[in-house]
Amino acid sequence: MASASAPPAALSAEQAKVVLAEVIQAFSAPENAVRMDEARDNACNDMGKMLQFVLPVATQIQQEVIKAYGFSCDGEGVLKFARLVKSYEAQDPEIASLSGKLKALFLPPMTLPPHGPAAGGSVAAS
């Protein structure tokens, strides 16, 4: 069983695209969509609760896909996959796009607080 002691997965950019697409597709599988919807409902758009409810479900869905590509089936495997994808984002616009789509599946859209004088800031004019 030499494969059991194989080093962690090292994917080419093309392979990373394939895996990213499979992970994104896994999120749209009916059973996973239901799991994510339930987690989002429990989180109620609260960032702390998103980390508590949504992130673990998203991690499990990713683990199911990436384990077939040599990543460990735990949080560390997901982190290694994320780091690998991040390393390709600057070189490959398609990977950057797929990565953004994946993040959008489990991270809420971030709204920036308003800035400047029109925002009604409390900075006193002197």
PDB file of C-alpha atoms in Angstrom:
ATOM      1  CA  MET A   1       0.000   0.000   0.000  1.00  0.00           C
ATOM      2  CA  ALA A   2       2.472   2.606  -1.103  1.00  0.00           C
ATOM      3  CA  SER A   3      -0.338   4.995  -1.985  1.00  0.00           C
ATOM      4  CA  ALA A   4      -1.357   5.276   1.667  1.00  0.00           C
ATOM      5  CA  SER A   5       1.950   6.969   2.433  1.00  0.00           C
ATOM      6  CA  ALA A   6       1.857   9.170  -0.643  1.00  0.00           C
ATOM      7  CA  PRO A   7       2.684  12.827  -0.071  1.00  0.00           C
ATOM      8  CA  PRO A   8      -0.190  15.319   0.107  1.00  0.00           C
ATOM      9  CA  ALA A   9      -1.876  16.086  -3.165  1.00  0.00           C
ATOM     10  CA  ALA A  10      -0.044  18.377  -5.539  1.00  0.00           C
ATOM     11  CA  LEU A  11      -2.402  19.374  -8.301  1.00  0.00           C
ATOM     12  CA  SER A  12      -1.559  21.186 -11.495  1.00  0.00           C
ATOM     13  CA  ALA A  13      -3.542  24.309 -12.327  1.00  0.00           C
ATOM     14  CA  GLU A  14      -5.684  22.285 -14.742  1.00  0.00           C
ATOM     15  CA  GLN A  15      -6.375  19.646 -12.093  1.00  0.00           C
ATOM     16  CA  ALA A  16      -7.207  22.364  -9.563  1.00  0.00           C
ATOM     17  CA  LYS A  17      -9.830  23.736 -11.993  1.00  0.00           C
ATOM     18  CA  VAL A  18     -11.408  20.295 -12.286  1.00  0.00           C
ATOM     19  CA  VAL A  19     -11.521  19.804  -8.517  1.00  0.00           C
ATOM     20  CA  LEU A  20     -12.899  23.309  -7.930  1.00  0.00           C
ATOM     21  CA  ALA A  21     -15.648  22.677 -10.479  1.00  0.00           C
ATOM     22  CA  GLU A  22     -16.498  19.361  -8.793  1.00  0.00           C
ATOM     23  CA  VAL A  23     -16.626  21.016  -5.362  1.00  0.00           C
ATOM     24  CA  ILE A  24     -18.929  23.755  -6.693  1.00  0.00           C
ATOM     25  CA  GLN A  25     -21.114  21.105  -8.323  1.00  0.00           C
ATOM     26  CA  ALA A  26     -21.269  19.183  -5.020  1.00  0.00           C
ATOM     27  CA  PHE A  27     -22.835  22.228  -3.349  1.00  0.00           C
ATOM     28  CA  SER A  28     -25.723  22.080  -5.836  1.00  0.00           C
ATOM     29  CA  ALA A  29     -26.460  18.409  -5.170  1.00  0.00           C
ATOM     30  CA  PRO A  30     -29.968  18.328  -3.629  1.00  0.00           C
ATOM     31  CA  GLU A  31     -28.915  16.845  -0.276  1.00  0.00           C
ATOM     32  CA  ASN A  32     -26.057  19.339   0.102  1.00  0.00           C
ATOM     33  CA  ALA A  33     -28.224  22.286  -0.944  1.00  0.00           C
ATOM     34  CA  VAL A  34     -30.685  21.340   1.802  1.00  0.00           C
ATOM     35  CA  ARG A  35     -27.876  21.039   4.361  1.00  0.00           C
ATOM     36  CA  MET A  36     -26.501  24.464   3.403  1.00  0.00           C
ATOM     37  CA  ASP A  37     -29.965  26.070   3.486  1.00  0.00           C
ATOM     38  CA  GLU A  38     -30.594  24.674   6.961  1.00  0.00           C
ATOM     39  CA  ALA A  39     -27.194  25.910   8.154  1.00  0.00           C
ATOM     40  CA  ARG A  40     -27.840  29.384   6.708  1.00  0.00           C
ATOM     41  CA  ASP A  41     -31.278  29.495   8.350  1.00  0.00           C
ATOM     42  CA  ASN A  42     -29.685  28.619  11.701  1.00  0.00           C
ATOM     43  CA  ALA A  43     -27.046  31.316  11.222  1.00  0.00           C
ATOM     44  CA  CYS A  44     -29.575  34.131  10.586  1.00  0.00           C
ATOM     45  CA  ASN A  45     -26.948  36.233   8.727  1.00  0.00           C
ATOM     46  CA  ASP A  46     -24.880  36.520  11.929  1.00  0.00           C
ATOM     47  CA  MET A  47     -21.169  36.153  11.100  1.00  0.00           C
ATOM     48  CA  GLY A  48     -20.401  34.313  14.341  1.00  0.00           C
ATOM     49  CA  LYS A  49     -23.215  31.868  13.690  1.00  0.00           C
ATOM     50  CA  MET A  50     -22.104  31.510  10.058  1.00  0.00           C
ATOM     51  CA  LEU A  51     -18.787  30.224  11.381  1.00  0.00           C
ATOM     52  CA  GLN A  52     -20.595  27.945  13.815  1.00  0.00           C
ATOM     53  CA  PHE A  53     -23.207  26.473  11.454  1.00  0.00           C
ATOM     54  CA  VAL A  54     -22.380  27.130   7.797  1.00  0.00           C
ATOM     55  CA  LEU A  55     -18.612  26.711   7.682  1.00  0.00           C
ATOM     56  CA  PRO A  56     -18.595  23.146   9.110  1.00  0.00           C
ATOM     57  CA  VAL A  57     -21.208  22.000   6.570  1.00  0.00           C
ATOM     58  CA  ALA A  58     -19.309  23.672   3.715  1.00  0.00           C
ATOM     59  CA  THR A  59     -16.100  22.032   4.934  1.00  0.00           C
ATOM     60  CA  GLN A  60     -17.735  18.584   4.992  1.00  0.00           C
ATOM     61  CA  ILE A  61     -19.051  19.016   1.447  1.00  0.00           C
ATOM     62  CA  GLN A  62     -15.578  20.001   0.217  1.00  0.00           C
ATOM     63  CA  GLN A  63     -13.949  17.102   2.093  1.00  0.00           C
ATOM     64  CA  GLU A  64     -16.159  14.590   0.311  1.00  0.00           C
ATOM     65  CA  VAL A  65     -14.859  15.789  -3.064  1.00  0.00           C
ATOM     66  CA  ILE A  66     -11.203  16.540  -2.367  1.00  0.00           C
ATOM     67  CA  LYS A  67     -10.447  13.276  -0.561  1.00  0.00           C
ATOM     68  CA  ALA A  68     -10.571  11.568  -3.976  1.00  0.00           C
ATOM     69  CA  TYR A  69      -7.623  13.763  -5.021  1.00  0.00           C
ATOM     70  CA  GLY A  70      -5.292  12.835  -2.182  1.00  0.00           C
ATOM     71  CA  PHE A  71      -6.254  15.459   0.402  1.00  0.00           C
ATOM     72  CA  SER A  72      -6.899  14.260   3.926  1.00  0.00           C
ATOM     73  CA  CYS A  73     -10.563  14.047   4.909  1.00  0.00           C
ATOM     74  CA  ASP A  74     -10.355  16.629   7.661  1.00  0.00           C
ATOM     75  CA  GLY A  75     -10.112  20.364   8.152  1.00  0.00           C
ATOM     76  CA  GLU A  76      -6.398  20.260   7.373  1.00  0.00           C
ATOM     77  CA  GLY A  77      -7.117  18.749   3.942  1.00  0.00           C
ATOM     78  CA  VAL A  78      -9.540  21.572   3.169  1.00  0.00           C
ATOM     79  CA  LEU A  79      -6.970  24.162   4.287  1.00  0.00           C
ATOM     80  CA  LYS A  80      -4.284  22.591   2.098  1.00  0.00           C
ATOM     81  CA  PHE A  81      -6.661  22.604  -0.857  1.00  0.00           C
ATOM     82  CA  ALA A  82      -7.550  26.251  -0.186  1.00  0.00           C
ATOM     83  CA  ARG A  83      -3.859  27.215  -0.028  1.00  0.00           C
ATOM     84  CA  LEU A  84      -3.169  25.361  -3.282  1.00  0.00           C
ATOM     85  CA  VAL A  85      -6.054  27.145  -5.016  1.00  0.00           C
ATOM     86  CA  LYS A  86      -4.897  30.498  -3.617  1.00  0.00           C
ATOM     87  CA  SER A  87      -1.414  29.868  -5.032  1.00  0.00           C
ATOM     88  CA  TYR A  88      -2.905  29.548  -8.539  1.00  0.00           C
ATOM     89  CA  GLU A  89      -5.383  32.452  -8.346  1.00  0.00           C
ATOM     90  CA  ALA A  90      -2.917  35.158  -9.418  1.00  0.00           C
ATOM     91  CA  GLN A  91      -1.674  33.092 -12.371  1.00  0.00           C
ATOM     92  CA  ASP A  92      -5.002  31.828 -13.659  1.00  0.00           C
ATOM     93  CA  PRO A  93      -8.135  33.999 -13.972  1.00  0.00           C
ATOM     94  CA  GLU A  94     -10.358  30.928 -14.364  1.00  0.00           C
ATOM     95  CA  ILE A  95      -9.155  29.527 -11.034  1.00  0.00           C
ATOM     96  CA  ALA A  96      -9.673  32.940  -9.429  1.00  0.00           C
ATOM     97  CA  SER A  97     -13.228  33.004 -10.803  1.00  0.00           C
ATOM     98  CA  LEU A  98     -14.026  29.459  -9.638  1.00  0.00           C
ATOM     99  CA  SER A  99     -12.543  30.214  -6.227  1.00  0.00           C
ATOM    100  CA  GLY A 100     -14.728  33.302  -5.934  1.00  0.00           C
ATOM    101  CA  LYS A 101     -17.809  31.256  -6.856  1.00  0.00           C
ATOM    102  CA  LEU A 102     -16.936  28.668  -4.234  1.00  0.00           C
ATOM    103  CA  LYS A 103     -16.465  31.281  -1.512  1.00  0.00           C
ATOM    104  CA  ALA A 104     -19.760  32.921  -2.455  1.00  0.00           C
ATOM    105  CA  LEU A 105     -21.519  29.616  -1.791  1.00  0.00           C
ATOM    106  CA  PHE A 106     -20.756  29.691   1.913  1.00  0.00           C
ATOM    107  CA  LEU A 107     -19.642  33.197   2.828  1.00  0.00           C
ATOM    108  CA  PRO A 108     -22.255  35.934   3.065  1.00  0.00           C
ATOM    109  CA  PRO A 109     -21.750  38.988   0.863  1.00  0.00           C
ATOM    110  CA  MET A 110     -19.740  41.531   2.789  1.00  0.00           C
ATOM    111  CA  THR A 111     -21.126  45.030   2.895  1.00  0.00           C
ATOM    112  CA  LEU A 112     -18.634  47.732   3.613  1.00  0.00           C
ATOM    113  CA  PRO A 113     -19.612  50.389   6.115  1.00  0.00           C
ATOM    114  CA  PRO A 114     -20.205  53.805   4.566  1.00  0.00           C
ATOM    115  CA  HIS A 115     -17.275  56.218   4.656  1.00  0.00           C
ATOM    116  CA  GLY A 116     -16.823  59.932   4.302  1.00  0.00           C
ATOM    117  CA  PRO A 117     -18.816  62.986   5.351  1.00  0.00           C
ATOM    118  CA  ALA A 118     -21.987  61.812   3.608  1.00  0.00           C
ATOM    119  CA  ALA A 119     -22.028  58.794   5.912  1.00  0.00           C
ATOM    120  CA  GLY A 120     -22.800  60.998   8.906  1.00  0.00           C
ATOM    121  CA  GLY A 121     -19.477  60.368  10.562  1.00  0.00           C
ATOM    122  CA  SER A 122     -18.957  61.646  14.061  1.00  0.00           C
ATOM    123  CA  VAL A 123     -15.738  63.506  13.277  1.00  0.00           C
ATOM    124  CA  ALA A 124     -16.154  67.056  14.534  1.00  0.00           C
ATOM    125  CA  ALA A 125     -15.146  69.843  12.176  1.00  0.00           C
ATOM    126  CA  SER A 126     -12.623  72.234  13.688  1.00  0.00           C
TER     127      SER A 126
END
